[in-house]
CSV table of C-alpha atoms and ligand atoms in Angstrom, one decimal:
chain,number,residue,atom,x,y,z
A,160,MET,CA,-10.9,9.4,-20.5
A,161,LYS,CA,-9.6,6.5,-22.4
A,162,ALA,CA,-6.7,4.7,-20.6
A,163,LEU,CA,-3.4,4.8,-22.4
A,164,PRO,CA,-2.1,1.6,-23.9
A,165,ILE,CA,0.0,-0.5,-21.5
A,166,ARG,CA,3.0,-0.2,-23.7
A,167,LEU,CA,2.9,3.6,-23.6
A,168,ARG,CA,2.2,3.6,-19.9
A,169,LEU,CA,5.2,1.3,-19.2
A,170,THR,CA,7.4,3.6,-21.3
A,171,LEU,CA,6.2,6.6,-19.5
A,172,TRP,CA,6.7,5.0,-16.1
A,173,TYR,CA,10.2,3.9,-17.0
A,174,PHE,CA,11.0,7.4,-18.3
A,175,VAL,CA,9.7,9.2,-15.2
A,176,ILE,CA,11.5,6.9,-12.8
A,177,PHE,CA,14.7,7.0,-14.8
A,178,ALA,CA,14.6,10.8,-15.3
A,179,THR,CA,14.0,11.4,-11.6
A,180,ALA,CA,16.8,9.0,-10.6
A,181,ALA,CA,19.2,10.6,-13.1
A,182,CYS,CA,18.4,14.1,-11.9
A,183,LEU,CA,18.7,13.1,-8.3
A,184,LEU,CA,22.0,11.3,-9.0
A,185,SER,CA,23.4,14.4,-10.9
A,186,ILE,CA,22.5,16.8,-8.1
A,187,ALA,CA,23.8,14.5,-5.4
A,188,SER,CA,27.2,13.9,-7.2
A,189,TRP,CA,27.6,17.7,-7.9
A,190,TRP,CA,26.8,18.4,-4.2
A,191,MET,CA,29.2,15.7,-3.0
A,192,LEU,CA,32.0,17.0,-5.2
A,193,ARG,CA,31.4,20.5,-4.0
A,194,ARG,CA,31.5,19.4,-0.4
A,195,SER,CA,34.7,17.5,-0.8
A,196,VAL,CA,36.4,20.5,-2.6
A,197,ASP,CA,35.2,22.8,0.3
A,198,SER,CA,36.5,20.4,2.9
A,199,THR,CA,39.9,20.0,1.1
A,200,GLU,CA,40.2,23.8,0.9
A,201,TYR,CA,39.3,24.2,4.5
A,202,HIS,CA,42.0,21.7,5.6
A,203,ASP,CA,44.5,23.4,3.3
A,204,LEU,CA,43.8,26.8,4.9
A,205,GLN,CA,43.8,25.3,8.4
A,206,GLU,CA,47.2,23.7,7.7
A,207,ARG,CA,48.6,27.1,6.6
A,208,ALA,CA,47.3,28.7,9.9
A,209,GLU,CA,49.0,25.9,11.9
A,210,ASP,CA,52.3,26.5,10.0
A,211,VAL,CA,52.2,30.0,11.3
A,212,GLN,CA,51.6,28.6,14.8
A,213,LEU,CA,54.7,26.4,14.4
A,214,LEU,CA,56.8,29.4,13.3
A,215,LEU,CA,55.7,31.4,16.3
A,216,GLN,CA,56.6,28.5,18.6
A,217,HIS,CA,60.1,28.5,17.3
A,218,GLU,CA,60.5,32.3,17.8
A,219,ASP,CA,62.3,33.6,20.9
A,220,PRO,CA,59.5,34.5,23.3
A,221,ASN,CA,61.3,37.7,24.3
A,222,ARG,CA,61.6,39.0,20.7
A,223,ASN,CA,59.9,42.3,20.3
A,224,ILE,CA,57.1,42.9,17.9
A,225,ASN,CA,59.2,44.7,15.2
A,226,ASP,CA,61.8,41.8,15.0
A,227,LEU,CA,58.9,39.4,14.8
A,228,ARG,CA,57.5,41.4,11.9
A,229,LEU,CA,60.9,41.4,10.1
A,230,ASP,CA,61.2,37.6,10.6
A,231,PHE,CA,57.7,36.9,9.1
A,232,THR,CA,58.3,39.3,6.2
A,233,ALA,CA,61.5,37.5,5.4
A,234,ILE,CA,59.9,34.1,5.6
A,235,TYR,CA,56.6,34.8,3.7
A,236,SER,CA,58.0,37.1,1.1
A,237,ILE,CA,59.4,34.0,-0.7
A,238,LYS,CA,56.7,31.5,0.3
A,239,ASP,CA,53.6,31.1,-1.8
A,240,ASP,CA,51.5,30.7,1.4
A,241,GLY,CA,52.4,34.4,2.1
A,242,LYS,CA,50.4,35.8,-0.8
A,243,TRP,CA,47.2,35.7,1.2
A,244,LEU,CA,48.1,36.0,4.8
A,245,GLN,CA,47.7,38.3,7.8
A,246,ILE,CA,48.5,37.7,11.4
A,247,LEU,CA,47.1,39.7,14.3
A,248,ASP,CA,48.1,39.3,18.0
A,249,GLN,CA,45.7,39.5,20.9
A,250,ASP,CA,46.6,43.1,21.6
A,251,GLY,CA,45.6,44.2,18.1
A,252,ASN,CA,49.2,44.4,16.7
A,253,TRP,CA,49.7,43.3,13.1
A,254,ILE,CA,52.6,40.8,12.9
A,255,TYR,CA,52.3,40.2,9.1
A,256,ARG,CA,50.1,41.5,6.3
A,257,SER,CA,50.6,40.5,2.7
A,258,LYS,CA,50.2,43.0,-0.1
A,259,ARG,CA,47.0,41.3,-1.4
A,260,MET,CA,45.5,41.3,2.1
A,261,LEU,CA,46.3,45.0,2.5
A,262,ALA,CA,44.7,45.7,-0.8
A,263,GLU,CA,41.5,43.8,0.0
A,264,ASN,CA,41.6,44.6,3.8
A,265,PRO,CA,39.2,41.9,4.9
A,266,ASP,CA,37.9,42.1,8.4
A,267,LEU,CA,40.0,40.0,10.9
A,268,PRO,CA,38.5,39.8,14.5
A,269,ARG,CA,40.7,39.5,17.6
A,270,PRO,CA,41.5,35.8,18.5
A,271,GLU,CA,39.1,35.7,21.5
A,272,ARG,CA,36.2,36.6,19.2
A,273,LEU,CA,36.9,33.7,16.8
A,274,PRO,CA,35.3,30.3,17.1
A,275,VAL,CA,37.8,27.4,17.5
A,276,THR,CA,37.1,26.1,13.9
A,277,GLY,CA,37.6,29.6,12.5
A,278,THR,CA,35.4,31.5,10.1
A,279,ILE,CA,35.3,31.2,6.3
A,280,ALA,CA,34.7,34.1,3.9
A,281,ALA,CA,35.1,34.6,0.2
A,282,PHE,CA,35.5,37.5,-2.2
A,283,HIS,CA,36.4,38.4,-5.7
A,284,GLN,CA,39.6,40.3,-6.4
A,285,GLY,CA,40.0,41.1,-10.1
A,286,THR,CA,39.7,37.8,-11.9
A,287,ARG,CA,40.5,35.8,-8.8
A,288,TYR,CA,37.9,34.3,-6.5
A,289,VAL,CA,39.5,33.9,-3.1
A,290,ARG,CA,38.4,32.0,0.0
A,291,ILE,CA,39.8,33.0,3.4
A,292,LEU,CA,39.9,31.4,6.8
A,293,ALA,CA,40.2,33.4,10.0
A,294,TYR,CA,41.6,30.9,12.5
A,295,PRO,CA,42.6,31.4,16.2
A,296,ILE,CA,45.9,30.0,17.4
A,297,GLN,CA,47.7,30.0,20.7
A,298,VAL,CA,51.4,30.1,21.4
A,299,ARG,CA,52.8,30.2,24.9
A,300,ASN,CA,49.7,31.7,26.5
A,301,LYS,CA,49.5,34.3,23.8
A,302,LYS,CA,46.6,34.2,21.3
A,303,TYR,CA,46.8,35.2,17.6
A,304,SER,CA,44.3,35.5,14.7
A,305,VAL,CA,45.7,34.1,11.5
A,306,GLN,CA,43.9,34.8,8.2
A,307,THR,CA,45.0,32.7,5.2
A,308,GLY,CA,43.5,32.5,1.8
A,309,ILE,CA,43.7,30.6,-1.5
A,310,ALA,CA,42.5,31.5,-5.0
A,311,LEU,CA,39.7,29.1,-6.0
A,312,ASN,CA,40.1,29.4,-9.7
A,313,LYS,CA,41.2,25.8,-10.2
A,314,SER,CA,38.5,24.2,-8.1
A,315,MET,CA,35.9,26.6,-9.7
A,316,ALA,CA,37.0,25.5,-13.1
A,317,LEU,CA,36.7,21.9,-12.0
A,318,MET,CA,33.2,22.4,-10.6
A,319,LYS,CA,32.2,24.2,-13.8
A,320,THR,CA,33.4,21.5,-16.1
A,321,PHE,CA,31.8,18.8,-13.9
A,322,GLY,CA,28.5,20.8,-13.9
A,323,ALA,CA,28.6,21.2,-17.7
A,324,ASP,CA,29.3,17.5,-18.2
A,325,LEU,CA,26.4,16.6,-15.9
A,326,LEU,CA,24.1,19.0,-17.8
A,327,LEU,CA,25.0,17.2,-21.0
A,328,LEU,CA,25.0,13.7,-19.7
A,329,THR,CA,21.8,13.8,-17.7
A,330,PRO,CA,19.4,14.6,-20.6
A,331,ALA,CA,21.3,12.1,-22.8
A,332,THR,CA,20.8,9.4,-20.1
A,333,ILE,CA,17.1,10.3,-19.8
A,334,ILE,CA,16.6,10.1,-23.6
A,335,LEU,CA,18.4,6.7,-23.6
A,336,ALA,CA,16.2,5.6,-20.7
A,337,ALA,CA,13.0,6.5,-22.6
A,338,LEU,CA,14.2,4.6,-25.7
A,339,GLY,CA,15.2,1.7,-23.6
A,340,GLY,CA,11.8,1.7,-21.8
A,341,HIS,CA,10.0,1.8,-25.1
A,342,TRP,CA,12.1,-1.2,-26.4
A,343,MET,CA,11.7,-3.1,-23.1
A,344,SER,CA,7.9,-2.7,-23.0
A,345,ARG,CA,7.6,-3.8,-26.6
A,346,LYS,CA,9.7,-6.8,-25.8
A,347,ALA,CA,7.8,-7.6,-22.6
A,348,LEU,CA,4.4,-7.3,-24.3
A,349,GLN,CA,5.3,-9.2,-27.5
A,350,PRO,CA,4.3,-12.6,-26.0
A,351,VAL,CA,0.9,-11.1,-25.1
A,352,ALA,CA,0.4,-10.0,-28.7
A,353,VAL,CA,1.4,-13.5,-29.9
A,354,LEU,CA,-1.1,-15.0,-27.3
A,355,ALA,CA,-3.8,-12.7,-28.5
A,356,ALA,CA,-3.2,-13.6,-32.1
A,357,GLU,CA,-3.4,-17.3,-31.3
A,358,ALA,CA,-6.6,-16.8,-29.2
A,359,ARG,CA,-8.2,-14.9,-32.0
A,360,ARG,CA,-8.0,-18.0,-34.3
A,361,ILE,CA,-10.1,-20.0,-31.9
A,362,ASN,CA,-13.9,-20.3,-32.6
A,363,ASP,CA,-16.7,-22.7,-31.9
A,364,ARG,CA,-15.5,-25.1,-34.6
A,365,ASN,CA,-11.9,-25.5,-33.4
A,366,LEU,CA,-12.3,-25.4,-29.6
A,367,ASP,CA,-9.9,-28.3,-29.3
A,368,ILE,CA,-7.0,-26.0,-30.2
A,369,ARG,CA,-4.8,-25.1,-27.3
A,370,LEU,CA,-2.5,-22.0,-26.9
A,371,HIS,CA,1.2,-22.5,-26.9
A,372,VAL,CA,2.6,-22.6,-23.4
A,373,PRO,CA,6.2,-21.1,-23.2
A,374,GLN,CA,8.9,-23.2,-21.6
A,375,ALA,CA,9.7,-20.6,-18.9
A,376,ARG,CA,7.2,-20.7,-16.0
A,377,ASP,CA,6.4,-16.9,-16.0
A,378,GLU,CA,3.3,-14.8,-16.0
A,379,ILE,CA,2.7,-15.4,-19.7
A,380,GLY,CA,3.1,-19.2,-19.1
A,381,ASP,CA,0.5,-18.9,-16.3
A,382,LEU,CA,-1.8,-16.9,-18.5
A,383,SER,CA,-1.6,-19.5,-21.3
A,384,ILE,CA,-2.2,-22.3,-18.9
A,385,THR,CA,-5.2,-20.5,-17.4
A,386,LEU,CA,-6.7,-19.7,-20.9
A,387,ASN,CA,-6.1,-23.3,-21.9
A,388,GLN,CA,-8.0,-24.5,-18.8
A,389,MET,CA,-10.8,-22.2,-19.7
A,390,LEU,CA,-10.9,-23.5,-23.3
A,391,GLU,CA,-11.0,-27.0,-21.8
A,392,ARG,CA,-14.0,-26.1,-19.8
A,393,ILE,CA,-15.8,-24.4,-22.7
A,394,ASP,CA,-14.9,-27.3,-25.0
A,395,LYS,CA,-16.4,-29.7,-22.5
A,396,ALA,CA,-19.5,-27.6,-22.1
A,397,PHE,CA,-19.9,-27.4,-25.8
A,398,ALA,CA,-19.5,-31.1,-26.2
A,399,SER,CA,-22.0,-31.6,-23.4
A,400,VAL,CA,-24.5,-29.4,-25.2
A,401,ARG,CA,-23.9,-31.2,-28.5
A,402,ALA,CA,-24.3,-34.6,-26.8
A,403,PHE,CA,-27.5,-33.4,-25.0
A,404,THR,CA,-29.0,-32.2,-28.3
A,405,GLY,CA,-27.9,-35.4,-30.0
A,406,ASN,CA,-29.3,-37.6,-27.2
A,407,ALA,CA,-32.5,-35.6,-26.9
A,408,SER,CA,-33.2,-36.0,-30.7
A,409,HIS,CA,-32.4,-39.7,-30.5
A,410,GLU,CA,-34.8,-40.1,-27.5
A,411,LEU,CA,-37.6,-38.3,-29.4
A,412,ARG,CA,-37.0,-40.1,-32.7
A,413,THR,CA,-37.6,-43.5,-31.2
A,414,PRO,CA,-41.2,-42.9,-29.9
A,415,ILE,CA,-42.1,-40.9,-33.0
A,416,ALA,CA,-40.9,-43.8,-35.3
A,417,LEU,CA,-42.9,-46.2,-33.1
A,418,PHE,CA,-46.0,-44.0,-33.4
A,419,ARG,CA,-45.6,-43.9,-37.2
A,420,THR,CA,-45.1,-47.7,-37.5
A,421,GLU,CA,-48.1,-48.5,-35.2
A,422,ILE,CA,-50.4,-46.1,-37.1
A,423,GLU,CA,-49.3,-47.5,-40.5
A,424,VAL,CA,-49.8,-51.1,-39.4
A,425,ALA,CA,-53.2,-50.2,-38.0
A,426,LEU,CA,-54.3,-48.5,-41.2
A,427,PHE,CA,-52.9,-51.2,-43.5
A,428,ARG,CA,-56.2,-53.1,-43.4
A,429,PRO,CA,-59.6,-52.7,-41.7
A,430,ARG,CA,-59.5,-54.0,-38.1
A,431,ASP,CA,-62.1,-54.6,-35.4
A,432,VAL,CA,-62.7,-52.3,-32.5
A,433,GLY,CA,-60.6,-54.4,-30.0
A,434,GLU,CA,-57.5,-54.1,-32.2
A,435,TYR,CA,-58.0,-50.4,-32.7
A,436,ARG,CA,-58.4,-50.0,-28.9
A,437,ALA,CA,-55.2,-52.0,-28.2
A,438,THR,CA,-53.3,-49.8,-30.7
A,439,LEU,CA,-54.7,-46.6,-29.3
A,440,SER,CA,-53.9,-47.7,-25.7
A,441,HIS,CA,-50.3,-48.5,-26.7
A,442,LEU,CA,-50.0,-45.1,-28.5
A,443,HIS,CA,-51.4,-43.4,-25.4
A,444,GLN,CA,-48.8,-45.1,-23.1
A,445,GLU,CA,-46.1,-43.9,-25.5
A,446,ALA,CA,-47.5,-40.4,-25.6
A,447,VAL,CA,-47.5,-40.3,-21.8
A,448,ARG,CA,-43.8,-41.5,-21.8
A,449,MET,CA,-43.0,-38.9,-24.5
A,450,THR,CA,-44.7,-36.1,-22.5
A,451,ARG,CA,-42.6,-37.0,-19.4
A,452,LEU,CA,-39.4,-37.1,-21.6
A,453,VAL,CA,-40.2,-33.7,-23.1
A,454,GLU,CA,-40.9,-32.3,-19.6
A,455,ASN,CA,-37.6,-33.6,-18.3
A,456,LEU,CA,-35.8,-32.2,-21.3
A,457,LEU,CA,-37.4,-28.8,-20.8
A,458,SER,CA,-36.6,-28.8,-17.1
A,459,ILE,CA,-32.9,-29.6,-17.8
A,460,ALA,CA,-32.7,-27.0,-20.5
A,461,ARG,CA,-34.3,-24.4,-18.1
A,462,ALA,CA,-31.9,-25.5,-15.4
A,463,ASP,CA,-28.9,-25.0,-17.8
A,464,ALA,CA,-30.2,-21.6,-18.8
A,465,GLY,CA,-30.6,-20.6,-15.1
A,466,THR,CA,-34.3,-19.7,-15.7
A,467,GLU,CA,-35.8,-22.4,-13.4
A,468,ARG,CA,-36.6,-20.6,-10.2
A,469,MET,CA,-37.1,-22.2,-6.8
A,470,ASN,CA,-39.7,-20.7,-4.5
A,471,LEU,CA,-38.7,-21.9,-1.1
A,472,GLN,CA,-41.5,-22.0,1.5
A,473,PRO,CA,-42.5,-24.0,4.6
A,474,ILE,CA,-43.9,-27.4,3.7
A,475,ASP,CA,-45.6,-29.7,6.2
A,476,LEU,CA,-44.1,-33.1,5.5
A,477,ASP,CA,-47.1,-34.9,7.1
A,478,ASP,CA,-49.5,-33.4,4.6
A,479,PHE,CA,-47.0,-33.7,1.8
A,480,PHE,CA,-46.4,-37.4,2.4
A,481,ARG,CA,-50.1,-38.1,2.8
A,482,ARG,CA,-50.8,-36.6,-0.6
A,483,ILE,CA,-48.0,-38.6,-2.2
A,484,ASP,CA,-49.3,-41.8,-0.5
A,485,ARG,CA,-52.8,-41.1,-2.0
A,486,ASP,CA,-51.3,-40.4,-5.5
A,487,TRP,CA,-49.1,-43.5,-5.5
A,488,ALA,CA,-51.0,-46.1,-3.6
A,489,ASP,CA,-52.9,-47.5,-6.7
A,490,SER,CA,-49.9,-47.5,-9.0
A,491,MET,CA,-47.8,-49.3,-6.3
A,492,ARG,CA,-50.6,-51.8,-5.7
A,493,LEU,CA,-50.8,-52.5,-9.4
A,494,ALA,CA,-47.1,-53.2,-9.5
A,495,ARG,CA,-47.7,-55.5,-6.5
A,496,LEU,CA,-45.4,-53.5,-4.2
A,497,ASN,CA,-45.9,-52.8,-0.5
A,498,PHE,CA,-45.7,-49.0,-0.3
A,499,ARG,CA,-45.8,-47.0,2.9
A,500,PHE,CA,-44.5,-43.8,4.5
A,501,GLU,CA,-42.8,-43.4,7.9
A,502,MET,CA,-42.4,-40.2,9.8
A,503,HIS,CA,-39.6,-40.3,12.4
A,504,THR,CA,-39.5,-36.6,13.3
A,505,GLU,CA,-41.5,-34.4,15.6
A,506,ASP,CA,-40.8,-31.2,13.8
A,507,HIS,CA,-42.0,-31.9,10.2
A,508,VAL,CA,-42.2,-28.5,8.7
A,509,VAL,CA,-39.3,-28.1,6.2
A,510,LEU,CA,-38.2,-25.5,3.7
A,511,GLY,CA,-38.6,-26.4,0.1
A,512,ASP,CA,-40.2,-25.7,-3.3
A,513,PRO,CA,-43.3,-27.8,-3.3
A,514,ALA,CA,-43.5,-28.3,-7.1
A,515,SER,CA,-39.8,-29.3,-7.4
A,516,LEU,CA,-39.8,-31.6,-4.3
A,517,SER,CA,-42.9,-33.3,-5.7
A,518,ARG,CA,-41.0,-33.8,-9.0
A,519,LEU,CA,-37.9,-35.1,-7.2
A,520,LEU,CA,-40.0,-37.6,-5.2
A,521,THR,CA,-41.9,-38.7,-8.3
A,522,ILE,CA,-38.6,-39.4,-10.0
A,523,LEU,CA,-37.4,-41.5,-7.0
A,524,LEU,CA,-40.7,-43.3,-6.5
A,525,GLU,CA,-41.0,-44.1,-10.2
A,526,ASN,CA,-37.6,-45.6,-10.3
A,527,ALA,CA,-38.3,-47.6,-7.1
A,528,ARG,CA,-41.5,-48.9,-8.8
A,529,LYS,CA,-39.7,-49.6,-12.0
A,530,TYR,CA,-36.7,-51.4,-10.6
A,531,THR,CA,-38.4,-53.4,-7.8
A,532,PRO,CA,-39.8,-56.7,-8.7
A,533,PRO,CA,-43.4,-57.6,-7.6
A,534,GLY,CA,-43.6,-58.5,-3.9
A,535,GLY,CA,-41.0,-56.0,-2.9
A,536,SER,CA,-41.5,-52.9,-0.8
A,537,VAL,CA,-41.0,-49.2,-1.2
A,538,VAL,CA,-40.7,-46.9,1.9
A,539,LEU,CA,-40.8,-43.1,1.9
A,540,SER,CA,-39.4,-41.8,5.2
A,541,ALA,CA,-38.5,-38.6,7.0
A,542,VAL,CA,-36.0,-38.8,9.8
A,543,SER,CA,-34.8,-36.0,12.0
A,544,GLU,CA,-31.1,-35.2,11.4
A,545,GLY,CA,-29.4,-32.3,13.1
A,546,ALA,CA,-30.8,-29.0,11.8
A,547,GLY,CA,-32.7,-30.8,9.1
A,548,VAL,CA,-34.9,-33.7,8.1
A,549,ARG,CA,-33.5,-36.5,6.0
A,550,ILE,CA,-36.0,-37.7,3.4
A,551,ALA,CA,-35.4,-41.1,1.8
A,552,VAL,CA,-37.0,-43.4,-0.7
A,553,GLN,CA,-35.9,-47.0,0.0
A,554,ASP,CA,-36.7,-50.1,-2.1
A,555,THR,CA,-36.0,-53.8,-1.9
A,556,GLY,CA,-35.4,-53.9,-5.7
A,557,ALA,CA,-32.7,-54.9,-8.1
A,558,GLY,CA,-30.1,-52.5,-6.7
A,559,ILE,CA,-27.4,-50.9,-8.8
A,560,LEU,CA,-24.3,-52.5,-10.1
A,561,GLN,CA,-21.0,-51.1,-8.6
A,562,LYS,CA,-19.8,-50.1,-12.0
A,563,ASP,CA,-22.9,-48.1,-12.7
A,564,LEU,CA,-23.0,-46.2,-9.3
A,565,PRO,CA,-20.7,-43.3,-10.3
A,566,ARG,CA,-22.7,-42.7,-13.5
A,567,ILE,CA,-26.3,-42.9,-12.5
A,568,PHE,CA,-26.6,-39.1,-12.1
A,569,ASP,CA,-25.2,-38.5,-15.6
A,570,ARG,CA,-27.7,-37.4,-18.3
A,571,PHE,CA,-29.1,-40.1,-20.5
A,572,PHE,CA,-27.3,-42.8,-18.5
A,573,ARG,CA,-29.3,-46.0,-18.0
A,574,GLY,CA,-27.9,-48.8,-15.9
A,575,GLU,CA,-28.2,-52.5,-16.2
A,576,GLN,CA,-30.4,-54.2,-13.7
A,577,ALA,CA,-30.1,-57.9,-13.0
A,578,GLY,CA,-33.4,-59.7,-13.6
A,579,ILE,CA,-35.2,-56.6,-14.8
A,580,ALA,CA,-36.2,-56.1,-18.4
A,581,GLU,CA,-34.7,-53.1,-20.2
A,582,SER,CA,-36.3,-50.0,-18.6
A,583,SER,CA,-38.5,-47.6,-20.5
A,584,GLY,CA,-36.7,-44.6,-18.9
A,585,SER,CA,-34.7,-42.0,-20.6
A,586,GLY,CA,-31.8,-41.6,-18.2
A,587,LEU,CA,-32.8,-38.0,-17.3
A,588,GLY,CA,-34.6,-38.5,-14.0
A,589,LEU,CA,-31.7,-38.7,-11.5
A,590,ALA,CA,-29.8,-35.9,-13.3
A,591,LEU,CA,-32.8,-33.7,-12.8
A,592,GLY,CA,-33.3,-35.0,-9.3
A,593,LYS,CA,-29.7,-34.2,-8.3
A,594,TRP,CA,-30.1,-30.7,-9.7
A,595,ILE,CA,-33.3,-30.1,-7.6
A,596,ALA,CA,-31.6,-31.4,-4.5
A,597,GLU,CA,-28.6,-29.1,-5.1
A,598,ARG,CA,-30.9,-26.1,-5.5
A,599,HIS,CA,-32.2,-26.9,-2.0
A,600,GLY,CA,-28.7,-26.7,-0.7
A,601,THR,CA,-28.4,-30.5,-0.3
A,602,ASP,CA,-27.1,-33.5,-2.1
A,603,LEU,CA,-28.9,-36.5,-3.5
A,604,VAL,CA,-27.1,-39.5,-2.0
A,605,VAL,CA,-27.4,-43.1,-3.1
A,606,GLU,CA,-26.8,-46.3,-1.2
A,607,SER,CA,-27.3,-49.5,-3.1
A,608,ALA,CA,-26.2,-53.1,-3.4
A,609,PRO,CA,-27.1,-55.4,-6.4
A,610,GLY,CA,-30.0,-57.7,-5.4
A,611,GLN,CA,-30.6,-55.9,-2.0
A,612,GLY,CA,-32.3,-52.7,-3.0
A,613,SER,CA,-31.5,-49.0,-3.1
A,614,SER,CA,-31.9,-46.0,-1.0
A,615,PHE,CA,-31.9,-42.4,-2.3
A,616,SER,CA,-31.9,-39.6,0.2
A,617,PHE,CA,-31.5,-35.9,0.8
A,618,THR,CA,-31.7,-33.5,3.7
A,619,LEU,CA,-34.0,-30.5,3.9
A,620,LEU,CA,-33.6,-27.6,6.4
A,621,ARG,CA,-36.3,-27.2,9.0
A,622,ALA,CA,-38.4,-24.0,8.4
A,623,GLY,CA,-37.0,-21.1,10.5
A,624,LEU,CA,-33.4,-22.2,10.1
A,625,THR,CA,-31.2,-20.6,7.4
A,626,SER,CA,-28.2,-22.9,6.9
A,627,LEU,CA,-28.0,-26.6,6.5
A,628,LYS,CA,-24.3,-27.4,6.0
A,629,SER,CA,-21.3,-25.3,5.2
A,630,GLY,CA,-22.7,-24.2,1.9
A,631,SER,CA,-25.5,-21.6,2.1
A,632,PHE,CA,-29.1,-22.2,1.2
A,633,SER,CA,-29.5,-20.4,-2.0
A,634,ASN,CA,-32.0,-20.6,-4.8
A,635,SER,CA,-30.6,-18.0,-7.2
A,636,THR,CA,-27.2,-19.3,-8.2
A,637,ARG,CA,-26.5,-21.9,-10.9
A,638,ASN,CA,-24.6,-25.0,-9.8
A,639,GLU,CA,-20.9,-25.1,-10.9
A,640,GLU,CA,-21.5,-27.9,-13.4
A,641,GLY,CA,-24.0,-25.7,-15.2
A,642,ILE,CA,-24.7,-27.3,-18.5
A,643,ALA,CA,-22.7,-30.5,-17.9
A,644,VAL,CA,-24.7,-32.0,-15.0
B,267,ADP,P1,-34.1,-43.9,-16.0
B,267,ADP,O1,-35.1,-43.2,-16.8
B,267,ADP,O2,-33.3,-44.9,-16.8
B,267,ADP,O3,-34.7,-44.5,-14.8
B,267,ADP,P2,-32.7,-42.3,-14.2
B,267,ADP,O4,-31.8,-41.2,-14.4
B,267,ADP,O5,-33.9,-42.1,-13.3
B,267,ADP,O6,-33.1,-42.8,-15.6
B,267,ADP,O7,-31.8,-43.5,-13.5
B,267,ADP,C1,-30.6,-43.8,-14.1
B,267,ADP,C2,-30.3,-45.2,-13.8
B,267,ADP,O8,-30.1,-45.4,-12.4
B,267,ADP,C3,-31.4,-46.2,-14.2
B,267,ADP,O9,-31.2,-46.5,-15.6
B,267,ADP,C4,-31.1,-47.4,-13.3
B,267,ADP,O10,-30.1,-48.2,-13.8
B,267,ADP,C5,-30.5,-46.7,-12.0
B,267,ADP,N1,-31.5,-46.6,-11.0
B,267,ADP,C6,-32.2,-45.5,-10.6
B,267,ADP,N2,-33.0,-45.7,-9.5
B,267,ADP,C7,-32.9,-47.0,-9.3
B,267,ADP,C8,-33.5,-47.9,-8.3
B,267,ADP,N3,-34.4,-47.4,-7.4
B,267,ADP,N4,-33.1,-49.2,-8.3
B,267,ADP,C9,-32.2,-49.6,-9.2
B,267,ADP,N5,-31.6,-48.9,-10.1
B,267,ADP,C10,-31.9,-47.6,-10.2
């Protein structure tokens, strides 16, 4: 079933709560009034019975019953209290009985059978509704039952009017509450409608627009701030994608332009074999560089899309390093660099994705070769470190300027190296390397000082263990930076 709109739900809740409260209040106030009327009447009747007690106390104890009857008839024939009164002594002799009591003849038990608080009864007599109290009294060791009564017409009328008023007022209050609830929910949700209208105007071309944040720090204010922060992130991600596309096109345009120029120059006039070979060899170098660039671009695009998968498996670092040593020995020798690997760990089986790790070490070794002048050295090492093995590529090269250090992992960033000609890199290597390290649950750390060389390192978990540091070792989640590495 489709959920009701919030506005209607709020109105309904408001209505139900108010209606229940109004009904409960009406019932409670009616009941309280009734109780207070009952209690007033009881005390009234009790007072009347106690009046009889006072009169009996003032009578001569030796007076006979007939004289007593005459006295009470004389007193109560003119007193209003006497209309509903009858007095019975403990021996069952009537001392006084009013005409109305005689006519109704309600039951009056002997005093010893009455509870100390008396007993209440009620009856109709003609149009009158009468309440009577049979109450025990004691005067000089003699007990009496006194039954007094009052017509309840006035209090009945009061209860009736009050009840009728409540019956009218309660539904009126409930209707007012429903209208109030509707108005309040409209008013409460109006800022949400305004926010929704503002948000609807935002699209991929005006992501710099921000929602209006109300002055008051309330829930709507918090929602606007949260949405604005989300817009900020989306805006940055979009800008990063645009910058990536722009930079990638720029990086590809340069070698293609170079290709074209070189081929045009070569074709301009007939040349000898040596010249053609030189041109082709240069074109081949550029093609290799372009292939690497396209591979890096593709890897980063796949990383952003979350389609690049890591297949973690045990890797024997000894074999792995030997293979790298074989692959790199010639190229390092050509660059006149002293290259070696060092193994400072007994347990050299780690968990990793062989292809990605090979990629990461290629990036680091290529940089070391590029940025280390001839005569320097490059060391690949593995050192045991807690539950893992720290792998480092250390060179004695140009080092990195302090101002460049925070940016070297940014995409397309190329630093300045003292004494090294402008590099042929694209600035994508370390961004990709950092991403690979993160997917292995570790971080790519750099230590470098200009003129003294650099060291890039990361830690891999030994095979058989499942957690390296506080973060878990996962290969299926995208890193938080996502697109904007
Ligand atoms: P590039 O293709 O320019 O090498 P990278 O992302 O691999 O791109 O590196 C970014 C920058 O970091 C480089 O331009 C360079 O300034 C600096 N850098 C990386 N590795 C080294 C290193 N071993 N020695 C000195 N500087 C380095």
